CSV table of C-alpha atoms and ligand atoms in Angstrom, one decimal:
chain,number,residue,atom,x,y,z
H,1,MET,CA,0.0,0.0,0.0
H,2,HIS,CA,1.3,3.4,-0.9
H,3,PRO,CA,0.9,6.6,1.2
H,4,PRO,CA,-1.7,9.1,-0.2
H,5,ALA,CA,-0.1,11.1,-3.0
H,6,ARG,CA,0.3,14.8,-2.8
H,7,MET,CA,-2.2,16.7,-4.9
H,8,SER,CA,-1.0,17.3,-8.4
H,9,PRO,CA,-0.1,20.9,-9.2
H,10,GLY,CA,-3.0,22.7,-10.7
H,11,THR,CA,-5.6,20.4,-9.1
H,12,ALA,CA,-8.6,22.2,-7.8
H,13,ALA,CA,-11.0,20.8,-5.4
H,14,GLY,CA,-13.5,18.5,-7.1
H,15,HIS,CA,-11.4,18.0,-10.2
H,16,PRO,CA,-9.5,14.8,-10.8
H,17,ASP,CA,-5.8,14.7,-10.1
H,18,ALA,CA,-5.3,12.7,-13.3
H,19,VAL,CA,-7.4,12.2,-16.4
H,20,ILE,CA,-6.3,9.3,-18.5
H,21,VAL,CA,-7.2,9.5,-22.2
H,22,GLY,CA,-7.7,5.9,-23.4
H,23,GLY,CA,-9.1,2.9,-21.5
H,24,GLY,CA,-7.0,0.2,-23.1
H,25,LEU,CA,-4.5,-1.8,-21.1
H,26,ALA,CA,-2.0,1.0,-20.6
H,27,GLY,CA,-4.7,3.5,-19.6
H,28,LEU,CA,-6.5,1.1,-17.2
H,29,VAL,CA,-3.4,-0.1,-15.5
H,30,THR,CA,-2.2,3.5,-15.0
H,31,ALA,CA,-5.6,4.4,-13.6
H,32,TRP,CA,-5.7,1.4,-11.2
H,33,ARG,CA,-2.2,2.0,-9.9
H,34,ALA,CA,-2.7,5.8,-9.6
H,35,ALA,CA,-5.9,5.3,-7.7
H,36,GLN,CA,-4.2,2.8,-5.3
H,37,ARG,CA,-1.7,5.7,-4.6
H,38,GLY,CA,-4.5,8.0,-3.6
H,39,LEU,CA,-4.9,10.0,-6.8
H,40,ARG,CA,-8.5,10.9,-7.9
H,41,THR,CA,-8.4,9.4,-11.4
H,42,THR,CA,-10.8,9.6,-14.4
H,43,VAL,CA,-10.5,7.5,-17.5
H,44,VAL,CA,-12.0,9.0,-20.7
H,45,ASP,CA,-12.9,6.4,-23.4
H,46,PRO,CA,-16.2,5.6,-25.1
H,47,GLU,CA,-15.5,1.9,-24.7
H,48,PRO,CA,-13.0,1.2,-21.9
H,49,GLY,CA,-11.5,-2.3,-22.1
H,50,GLY,CA,-11.6,-2.3,-25.9
H,51,GLY,CA,-8.9,-1.5,-28.3
H,52,ALA,CA,-5.9,-3.7,-29.1
H,53,ALA,CA,-6.6,-5.9,-26.0
H,54,ARG,CA,-9.6,-7.3,-27.9
H,55,VAL,CA,-7.3,-8.5,-30.6
H,56,ALA,CA,-3.9,-9.4,-29.0
H,57,ALA,CA,-3.0,-13.0,-28.4
H,58,GLY,CA,-1.4,-12.2,-25.0
H,59,MET,CA,2.0,-13.8,-25.4
H,60,LEU,CA,4.4,-12.7,-22.6
H,61,ALA,CA,7.3,-13.3,-25.0
H,62,ALA,CA,10.3,-11.3,-23.8
H,63,VAL,CA,12.7,-14.0,-24.9
H,64,THR,CA,11.2,-15.5,-28.0
H,65,GLU,CA,10.2,-12.1,-29.4
H,66,LEU,CA,13.6,-10.6,-28.9
H,67,HIS,CA,14.9,-8.6,-31.9
H,68,TYR,CA,18.3,-7.3,-32.8
H,69,GLY,CA,18.8,-3.7,-31.7
H,70,GLU,CA,16.1,-4.0,-29.1
H,71,GLU,CA,18.3,-4.9,-26.1
H,72,THR,CA,17.3,-1.8,-24.1
H,73,LEU,CA,13.6,-2.7,-24.6
H,74,LEU,CA,14.5,-6.2,-23.6
H,75,GLY,CA,15.5,-4.9,-20.1
H,76,LEU,CA,12.0,-3.3,-19.6
H,77,ASN,CA,10.3,-6.4,-21.0
H,78,LEU,CA,12.2,-8.6,-18.6
H,79,VAL,CA,11.3,-6.3,-15.6
H,80,SER,CA,7.6,-6.6,-16.6
H,81,ALA,CA,7.7,-10.3,-17.2
H,82,GLY,CA,9.3,-10.7,-13.7
H,83,ARG,CA,6.5,-8.7,-12.1
H,84,TYR,CA,3.7,-10.7,-13.9
H,85,PRO,CA,3.2,-13.4,-11.3
H,86,ALA,CA,2.6,-11.0,-8.4
H,87,PHE,CA,0.7,-8.5,-10.6
H,88,ALA,CA,-1.6,-11.2,-11.9
H,89,ALA,CA,-2.3,-12.6,-8.4
H,90,GLU,CA,-3.0,-9.1,-7.1
H,91,LEU,CA,-5.3,-8.2,-10.0
H,92,ALA,CA,-7.2,-11.5,-9.9
H,93,GLU,CA,-7.8,-10.9,-6.2
H,94,ALA,CA,-8.8,-7.3,-6.6
H,95,ALA,CA,-11.2,-8.0,-9.4
H,96,GLY,CA,-12.4,-11.4,-8.2
H,97,GLN,CA,-11.7,-12.7,-11.8
H,98,ASP,CA,-9.6,-15.2,-13.5
H,99,LEU,CA,-7.1,-13.7,-16.0
H,100,GLY,CA,-6.3,-16.7,-18.0
H,101,TYR,CA,-2.7,-16.4,-16.9
H,102,ARG,CA,-0.8,-19.6,-18.0
H,103,ARG,CA,2.8,-20.3,-17.1
H,104,CYS,CA,3.1,-22.7,-19.9
H,105,GLY,CA,6.3,-21.7,-21.7
H,106,THR,CA,6.9,-21.3,-25.4
H,107,LEU,CA,8.5,-23.4,-28.2
H,108,ALA,CA,9.8,-21.5,-31.2
H,109,VAL,CA,10.3,-23.9,-34.1
H,110,ALA,CA,11.9,-24.0,-37.6
H,111,LEU,CA,10.3,-25.5,-40.7
H,112,ASP,CA,13.2,-25.4,-43.1
H,113,ALA,CA,16.9,-24.7,-43.3
H,114,ASP,CA,16.3,-20.9,-43.6
H,115,ASP,CA,14.1,-20.9,-40.6
H,116,ARG,CA,16.6,-22.9,-38.7
H,117,ALA,CA,19.4,-20.5,-39.5
H,118,HIS,CA,17.2,-17.7,-38.3
H,119,LEU,CA,16.4,-19.5,-35.1
H,120,ARG,CA,20.1,-20.3,-34.5
H,121,GLU,CA,20.8,-16.5,-34.8
H,122,LEU,CA,18.0,-15.8,-32.3
H,123,HIS,CA,19.4,-18.4,-30.0
H,124,ALA,CA,22.9,-16.8,-30.2
H,125,LEU,CA,21.4,-13.4,-29.4
H,126,GLN,CA,19.5,-14.8,-26.5
H,127,ARG,CA,22.6,-16.3,-25.1
H,128,ARG,CA,24.6,-13.1,-25.5
H,129,CYS,CA,21.8,-11.4,-23.5
H,130,GLY,CA,22.0,-14.0,-20.8
H,131,LEU,CA,18.5,-15.5,-21.4
H,132,ASP,CA,17.3,-19.0,-20.8
H,133,SER,CA,16.6,-20.8,-24.0
H,134,GLU,CA,17.4,-24.4,-25.0
H,135,TRP,CA,18.1,-25.7,-28.5
H,136,LEU,CA,16.0,-28.8,-29.4
H,137,THR,CA,16.2,-31.2,-32.4
H,138,GLY,CA,13.0,-31.6,-34.5
H,139,ARG,CA,12.4,-34.9,-32.8
H,140,GLU,CA,12.6,-33.3,-29.4
H,141,CYS,CA,10.2,-30.6,-30.4
H,142,ARG,CA,7.7,-33.2,-31.6
H,143,LYS,CA,8.1,-35.1,-28.4
H,144,LEU,CA,7.0,-32.0,-26.5
H,145,GLU,CA,4.3,-31.1,-29.0
H,146,PRO,CA,3.1,-34.2,-31.0
H,147,MET,CA,0.8,-32.1,-33.2
H,148,LEU,CA,3.8,-30.4,-34.9
H,149,ALA,CA,4.5,-31.2,-38.5
H,150,PRO,CA,6.9,-34.1,-39.0
H,151,GLY,CA,9.2,-31.9,-41.0
H,152,VAL,CA,10.0,-29.5,-38.1
H,153,ARG,CA,13.8,-29.0,-38.2
H,154,GLY,CA,14.6,-27.8,-34.7
H,155,GLY,CA,13.5,-25.3,-32.1
H,156,LEU,CA,14.0,-23.3,-29.0
H,157,ARG,CA,12.4,-24.2,-25.7
H,158,VAL,CA,11.8,-21.1,-23.6
H,159,ASP,CA,10.1,-22.1,-20.4
H,160,GLY,CA,9.9,-18.5,-19.1
H,161,ASP,CA,7.7,-17.0,-21.9
H,162,HIS,CA,4.1,-17.4,-20.8
H,163,GLN,CA,0.6,-16.1,-21.8
H,164,ILE,CA,-2.4,-14.3,-20.5
H,165,ASP,CA,-5.8,-13.7,-22.0
H,166,PRO,CA,-5.8,-9.9,-22.8
H,167,ARG,CA,-9.6,-9.7,-22.9
H,168,ARG,CA,-9.9,-11.1,-19.4
H,169,LEU,CA,-7.0,-8.9,-18.4
H,170,ALA,CA,-8.8,-5.8,-19.6
H,171,THR,CA,-12.1,-6.8,-18.0
H,172,ALA,CA,-10.3,-7.4,-14.7
H,173,LEU,CA,-8.5,-4.1,-14.8
H,174,LEU,CA,-11.9,-2.4,-15.5
H,175,THR,CA,-13.4,-4.0,-12.4
H,176,ALA,CA,-10.3,-3.3,-10.3
H,177,CYS,CA,-10.4,0.3,-11.4
H,178,GLU,CA,-14.1,0.6,-10.5
H,179,ARG,CA,-13.5,-1.0,-7.1
H,180,ALA,CA,-10.5,1.4,-6.5
H,181,GLY,CA,-12.7,4.4,-7.2
H,182,VAL,CA,-11.6,5.3,-10.7
H,183,ALA,CA,-14.3,7.4,-12.5
H,184,PHE,CA,-15.2,6.6,-16.1
H,185,VAL,CA,-16.4,9.1,-18.7
H,186,ARG,CA,-17.7,7.0,-21.6
H,187,GLU,CA,-17.1,9.7,-24.1
H,188,ARG,CA,-14.5,10.7,-26.6
H,189,ALA,CA,-11.7,13.1,-25.5
H,190,GLU,CA,-11.5,15.6,-28.4
H,191,ARG,CA,-8.9,18.1,-27.3
H,192,LEU,CA,-6.2,18.7,-24.8
H,193,THR,CA,-6.7,22.0,-22.9
H,194,VAL,CA,-3.6,24.0,-22.2
H,195,ALA,CA,-3.2,27.2,-20.2
H,196,ASP,CA,0.0,29.1,-19.3
H,197,GLY,CA,2.2,26.5,-20.9
H,198,ARG,CA,0.6,23.6,-18.9
H,199,ALA,CA,-1.9,20.9,-19.7
H,200,THR,CA,-5.0,21.6,-17.7
H,201,GLY,CA,-7.4,18.8,-18.8
H,202,VAL,CA,-9.3,17.7,-21.8
H,203,GLU,CA,-12.4,18.7,-23.7
H,204,LEU,CA,-15.0,16.0,-24.6
H,205,ALA,CA,-16.4,15.7,-28.1
H,206,ASP,CA,-19.5,17.6,-27.1
H,207,GLY,CA,-17.4,20.5,-25.8
H,208,THR,CA,-17.7,19.6,-22.1
H,209,PRO,CA,-14.5,20.6,-20.3
H,210,LEU,CA,-12.8,18.1,-18.0
H,211,PRO,CA,-10.2,19.9,-16.0
H,212,ALA,CA,-7.5,17.8,-14.2
H,213,GLY,CA,-4.2,18.2,-12.4
H,214,GLN,CA,-2.4,16.0,-15.0
H,215,VAL,CA,-3.3,14.3,-18.2
H,216,VAL,CA,-2.1,11.0,-19.4
H,217,LEU,CA,-2.2,10.2,-23.1
H,218,ALA,CA,-2.7,6.5,-23.3
H,219,ALA,CA,-4.8,6.1,-26.5
H,220,GLY,CA,-2.7,3.5,-28.3
H,221,SER,CA,-2.2,4.2,-32.0
H,222,PHE,CA,-4.7,7.1,-31.7
H,223,SER,CA,-2.4,8.9,-29.3
H,224,GLY,CA,-1.0,11.2,-32.0
H,225,LEU,CA,-4.5,12.4,-32.9
H,226,LEU,CA,-5.7,14.3,-29.9
H,227,ALA,CA,-6.3,17.9,-30.9
H,228,GLY,CA,-4.7,20.6,-28.9
H,229,VAL,CA,-1.4,18.8,-28.2
H,230,PRO,CA,1.4,21.1,-29.3
H,231,GLU,CA,3.2,19.8,-32.4
H,232,HIS,CA,6.5,19.5,-30.6
H,233,VAL,CA,5.0,17.3,-28.0
H,234,ARG,CA,2.8,15.1,-30.2
H,235,PRO,CA,3.8,11.4,-29.7
H,236,PRO,CA,5.3,9.8,-32.8
H,237,VAL,CA,3.1,6.7,-32.9
H,238,ARG,CA,1.7,5.1,-35.9
H,239,PRO,CA,-0.8,2.2,-36.4
H,240,VAL,CA,0.6,-1.2,-37.4
H,241,LYS,CA,-2.2,-3.5,-38.4
H,242,GLY,CA,-2.3,-7.1,-37.1
H,243,GLN,CA,-4.9,-9.7,-38.2
H,244,VAL,CA,-5.6,-12.5,-35.8
H,245,LEU,CA,-7.7,-15.7,-35.9
H,246,ARG,CA,-9.4,-17.7,-33.2
H,247,LEU,CA,-10.2,-21.4,-33.5
H,248,ARG,CA,-11.8,-23.8,-31.1
H,249,ILE,CA,-10.2,-27.0,-29.9
H,250,PRO,CA,-13.2,-29.3,-29.2
H,251,ALA,CA,-13.0,-30.9,-25.8
H,252,ALA,CA,-13.0,-34.4,-27.4
H,253,TYR,CA,-9.6,-33.6,-29.1
H,254,GLY,CA,-7.8,-33.8,-25.8
H,255,PRO,CA,-4.5,-31.9,-25.6
H,256,PHE,CA,-3.7,-30.1,-28.9
H,257,LEU,CA,-0.8,-27.9,-28.0
H,258,SER,CA,0.4,-27.6,-24.4
H,259,ARG,CA,2.3,-24.3,-24.8
H,260,THR,CA,2.6,-21.4,-27.2
H,261,VAL,CA,4.2,-22.5,-30.4
H,262,ARG,CA,5.9,-19.9,-32.7
H,263,ALA,CA,7.7,-19.9,-36.0
H,264,VAL,CA,9.0,-17.7,-38.7
H,265,VAL,CA,7.4,-19.0,-41.9
H,266,ARG,CA,8.6,-17.4,-45.2
H,267,GLY,CA,10.1,-14.6,-43.2
H,268,GLY,CA,6.8,-13.8,-41.3
H,269,PRO,CA,6.3,-14.4,-37.6
H,270,LEU,CA,3.5,-16.8,-36.8
H,271,TYR,CA,2.2,-17.9,-33.4
H,272,LEU,CA,-0.3,-20.3,-32.0
H,273,VAL,CA,-1.5,-19.6,-28.5
H,274,PRO,CA,-3.6,-22.3,-26.8
H,275,ARG,CA,-5.9,-21.1,-24.1
H,276,GLU,CA,-7.0,-23.2,-21.1
H,277,ASN,CA,-10.7,-22.6,-22.2
H,278,GLY,CA,-10.1,-24.4,-25.6
H,279,ASP,CA,-9.5,-21.3,-27.8
H,280,LEU,CA,-6.5,-21.3,-30.1
H,281,VAL,CA,-5.3,-17.9,-31.1
H,282,VAL,CA,-3.4,-17.7,-34.4
H,283,GLY,CA,-1.5,-14.5,-35.3
H,284,ALA,CA,-0.5,-12.2,-36.7
H,285,THR,CA,0.0,-10.1,-39.8
H,286,SER,CA,2.1,-6.9,-39.5
H,287,GLU,CA,0.9,-4.4,-42.0
H,288,GLU,CA,1.7,-0.7,-42.4
H,289,LEU,CA,-1.6,0.3,-43.9
H,290,GLY,CA,-2.5,3.3,-41.9
H,291,TRP,CA,-5.9,3.1,-40.1
H,292,ASP,CA,-7.3,0.2,-42.1
H,293,THR,CA,-8.7,-2.6,-39.9
H,294,THR,CA,-10.2,-4.8,-42.6
H,295,VAL,CA,-9.9,-8.5,-42.2
H,296,THR,CA,-8.8,-9.6,-45.6
H,297,ALA,CA,-9.0,-13.0,-47.4
H,298,GLY,CA,-5.3,-12.8,-48.0
H,299,GLY,CA,-4.5,-12.2,-44.3
H,300,VAL,CA,-6.7,-15.1,-43.2
H,301,TYR,CA,-5.3,-17.3,-46.0
H,302,GLU,CA,-1.7,-16.7,-45.1
H,303,LEU,CA,-2.2,-17.2,-41.4
H,304,LEU,CA,-4.0,-20.5,-42.0
H,305,ARG,CA,-1.6,-21.7,-44.7
H,306,ASP,CA,1.4,-21.1,-42.5
H,307,ALA,CA,-0.3,-22.5,-39.4
H,308,HIS,CA,-1.2,-25.6,-41.4
H,309,GLU,CA,2.4,-26.1,-42.4
H,310,LEU,CA,3.4,-25.9,-38.7
H,311,VAL,CA,0.5,-27.9,-37.2
H,312,PRO,CA,-1.4,-29.8,-40.0
H,313,GLY,CA,-4.3,-30.8,-37.7
H,314,ILE,CA,-5.3,-27.1,-37.4
H,315,THR,CA,-7.5,-27.4,-40.5
H,316,GLU,CA,-9.9,-29.7,-38.6
H,317,LEU,CA,-10.7,-27.0,-36.0
H,318,PRO,CA,-13.7,-24.7,-36.2
H,319,LEU,CA,-12.7,-21.2,-37.1
H,320,THR,CA,-14.6,-19.0,-34.6
H,321,GLU,CA,-13.3,-15.4,-35.1
H,322,THR,CA,-11.3,-13.2,-37.4
H,323,ILE,CA,-10.3,-9.8,-36.2
H,324,ALA,CA,-7.8,-7.0,-36.9
H,325,GLY,CA,-6.4,-4.4,-34.6
H,326,LEU,CA,-3.7,-1.6,-34.6
H,327,ARG,CA,-0.5,-1.8,-32.7
H,328,PRO,CA,0.8,1.6,-31.6
H,329,GLY,CA,4.3,1.6,-33.3
H,330,SER,CA,7.0,4.1,-32.2
H,331,PRO,CA,10.2,5.0,-34.1
H,332,ASP,CA,12.3,2.6,-32.0
H,333,ASN,CA,9.6,0.0,-31.3
H,334,ALA,CA,9.6,0.9,-27.6
H,335,PRO,CA,7.0,2.7,-25.5
H,336,LEU,CA,6.8,6.3,-24.5
H,337,LEU,CA,6.4,6.5,-20.7
H,338,GLY,CA,6.2,9.4,-18.3
H,339,PRO,CA,6.3,13.2,-18.5
H,340,SER,CA,6.3,14.9,-21.9
H,341,ALA,CA,7.9,18.3,-22.7
H,342,LEU,CA,4.5,19.9,-21.8
H,343,PRO,CA,4.1,20.2,-18.1
H,344,GLY,CA,1.1,18.3,-16.9
H,345,LEU,CA,1.0,16.0,-19.9
H,346,LEU,CA,2.3,12.5,-19.6
H,347,MET,CA,2.5,9.6,-22.1
H,348,ALA,CA,1.8,5.9,-21.8
H,349,THR,CA,1.8,4.8,-25.4
H,350,GLY,CA,3.8,3.3,-28.3
H,351,HIS,CA,3.9,-0.2,-26.8
H,352,PHE,CA,3.8,-1.7,-30.3
H,353,ARG,CA,4.2,-5.5,-30.0
H,354,ASN,CA,4.5,-5.5,-26.2
H,355,GLY,CA,1.4,-3.9,-24.8
H,356,VAL,CA,0.3,-6.9,-22.9
H,357,LEU,CA,3.7,-7.9,-21.6
H,358,LEU,CA,4.4,-4.3,-20.5
H,359,THR,CA,1.1,-3.8,-18.6
H,360,PRO,CA,2.5,-4.4,-15.1
H,361,VAL,CA,5.5,-2.2,-15.5
H,362,THR,CA,3.5,0.5,-17.3
H,363,GLY,CA,1.2,0.8,-14.3
H,364,ASP,CA,4.0,1.0,-11.8
H,365,VAL,CA,6.0,3.5,-13.9
H,366,MET,CA,3.1,5.8,-14.6
H,367,ALA,CA,1.9,5.8,-11.0
H,368,HIS,CA,5.4,6.7,-9.9
H,369,ALA,CA,5.6,9.5,-12.6
H,370,LEU,CA,2.2,10.9,-11.7
H,371,THR,CA,3.0,11.1,-8.0
H,372,THR,CA,6.6,12.2,-8.1
H,373,GLY,CA,7.1,13.8,-11.5
H,374,GLU,CA,10.0,11.4,-12.1
H,375,LEU,CA,10.6,8.2,-14.0
H,376,PRO,CA,11.9,5.2,-12.0
H,377,GLU,CA,15.3,3.9,-13.0
H,378,GLU,CA,14.0,1.1,-15.2
H,379,ALA,CA,11.9,3.4,-17.3
H,380,ARG,CA,14.4,6.3,-17.9
H,381,PRO,CA,15.3,5.1,-21.4
H,382,PHE,CA,11.7,5.3,-22.4
H,383,THR,CA,11.1,9.0,-21.7
H,384,PRO,CA,9.0,10.6,-24.5
H,385,LEU,CA,11.7,13.3,-24.5
H,386,ARG,CA,14.1,10.9,-26.3
H,387,PHE,CA,12.5,11.8,-29.6
H,388,GLY,CA,13.0,15.5,-29.1
H,389,PRO,CA,10.6,17.8,-30.8
H,390,THR,CA,8.4,15.6,-32.9
H,391,THR,CA,6.2,16.0,-35.9
H,392,ALA,CA,3.1,13.8,-36.0
H,393,ALA,CA,3.9,10.3,-37.2
H,394,ALA,CA,0.3,9.5,-37.9
H,395,PRO,CA,-0.3,9.0,-41.7
H,396,SER,CA,-1.0,12.3,-43.3
H,397,SER,CA,-4.4,11.0,-44.5
H,398,ALA,CA,-5.4,10.3,-40.9
H,399,PRO,CA,-9.1,10.5,-40.5
H,400,THR,CA,-10.8,12.2,-37.5
H,401,ARG,CA,-10.9,10.2,-34.3
H,402,ALA,CA,-14.7,10.2,-34.6
H,403,ALA,CA,-14.6,8.5,-37.9
H,404,LEU,CA,-12.0,6.0,-36.7
H,405,GLN,CA,-14.0,5.1,-33.7
H,406,GLU,CA,-17.0,4.4,-35.8
H,407,GLN,CA,-14.9,2.3,-38.1
H,408,THR,CA,-13.3,0.2,-35.4
H,409,ALA,CA,-16.3,-0.1,-33.1
X,1,LIG,N1,3.4,-9.5,-29.9
X,1,LIG,C1,2.7,-10.1,-30.9
X,1,LIG,C2,2.3,-9.2,-32.0
X,1,LIG,O1,2.6,-8.0,-32.0
X,1,LIG,O2,1.9,-9.7,-33.0
């Protein structure tokens, strides 16, 4: 338990200390942690608990999703992965809900010689970074996961990369927020209000002002679109589309996959995430197509084609859902956390591929920043100030937020 926070500068009696623009995972966890520290907190979002959390597969893949050049981000990913067990237990207790958190590990496999070379490189990088990852032969992979294709050429067993159900996570955060006293304004924030060089709150779409001591911009890929944010402060986030499928493993099938299975097929990452409730999530495309969230025949075809090469039995399963969402990409693929160059305005956005994984650390970092004005040590590399004065990264043809929200509802 934290001592009550000091009142934020500029907070008047009756106004929230913090207004959070965006009720996705980043916004909700920020609100929950801030409220636990005694801040009067309001979340503004027409549909809190929606957004990318409705689409994401929920892999907590700090090790298997490591990329060259992202070693700094790895540090934050590992901190968050390390906090997950305690975070999940606390949240499940606070919300009285199961989060679908499975400590099941991950197997990354190779289907051909090129894939195997890629995986060998990843393994070498993981070892250089001091990560736990074990090389397995194809036979060993199939012993672990008998549904894998006979042609699997080898793989990496990573017992520390787990999964959570992001939909349950979002629902639980919503409940935990409500129980902690967070207020929800189920409207769209249209504009940041600024006075005397300081963020003073937001204005809703109908013109209603919502003054607050501090404002947190946590609107995912939409974060660059809030009107009123001075150009030099606007976060450089862009939408990166991901298409995802859900299939159902009938109870009669018995065990299908016991852990997350991933591969790089024809250069594209593919993952199959088996949930305890019998769902199998297959993802994901990665498409730089602006604000488009259409599920395409090509996207579904490629995911099923590649998943079938990896696990041939998949074509027997009922296909229950196709969906597309937008990852908030940033110039260095890492999040923007903490105070911006405009006093009173903070960011919690740009989580790109790691929004679910980074949820625990995002909440802690943002609550710390809201109550002290500082970033904790582990988050200093992720200050929004690292990009200097920015110009909007959203595609120039960006539609209005109102149009977008209709499109993605
Ligand atoms: N982290 C998985 C994805 O972004 O598709």
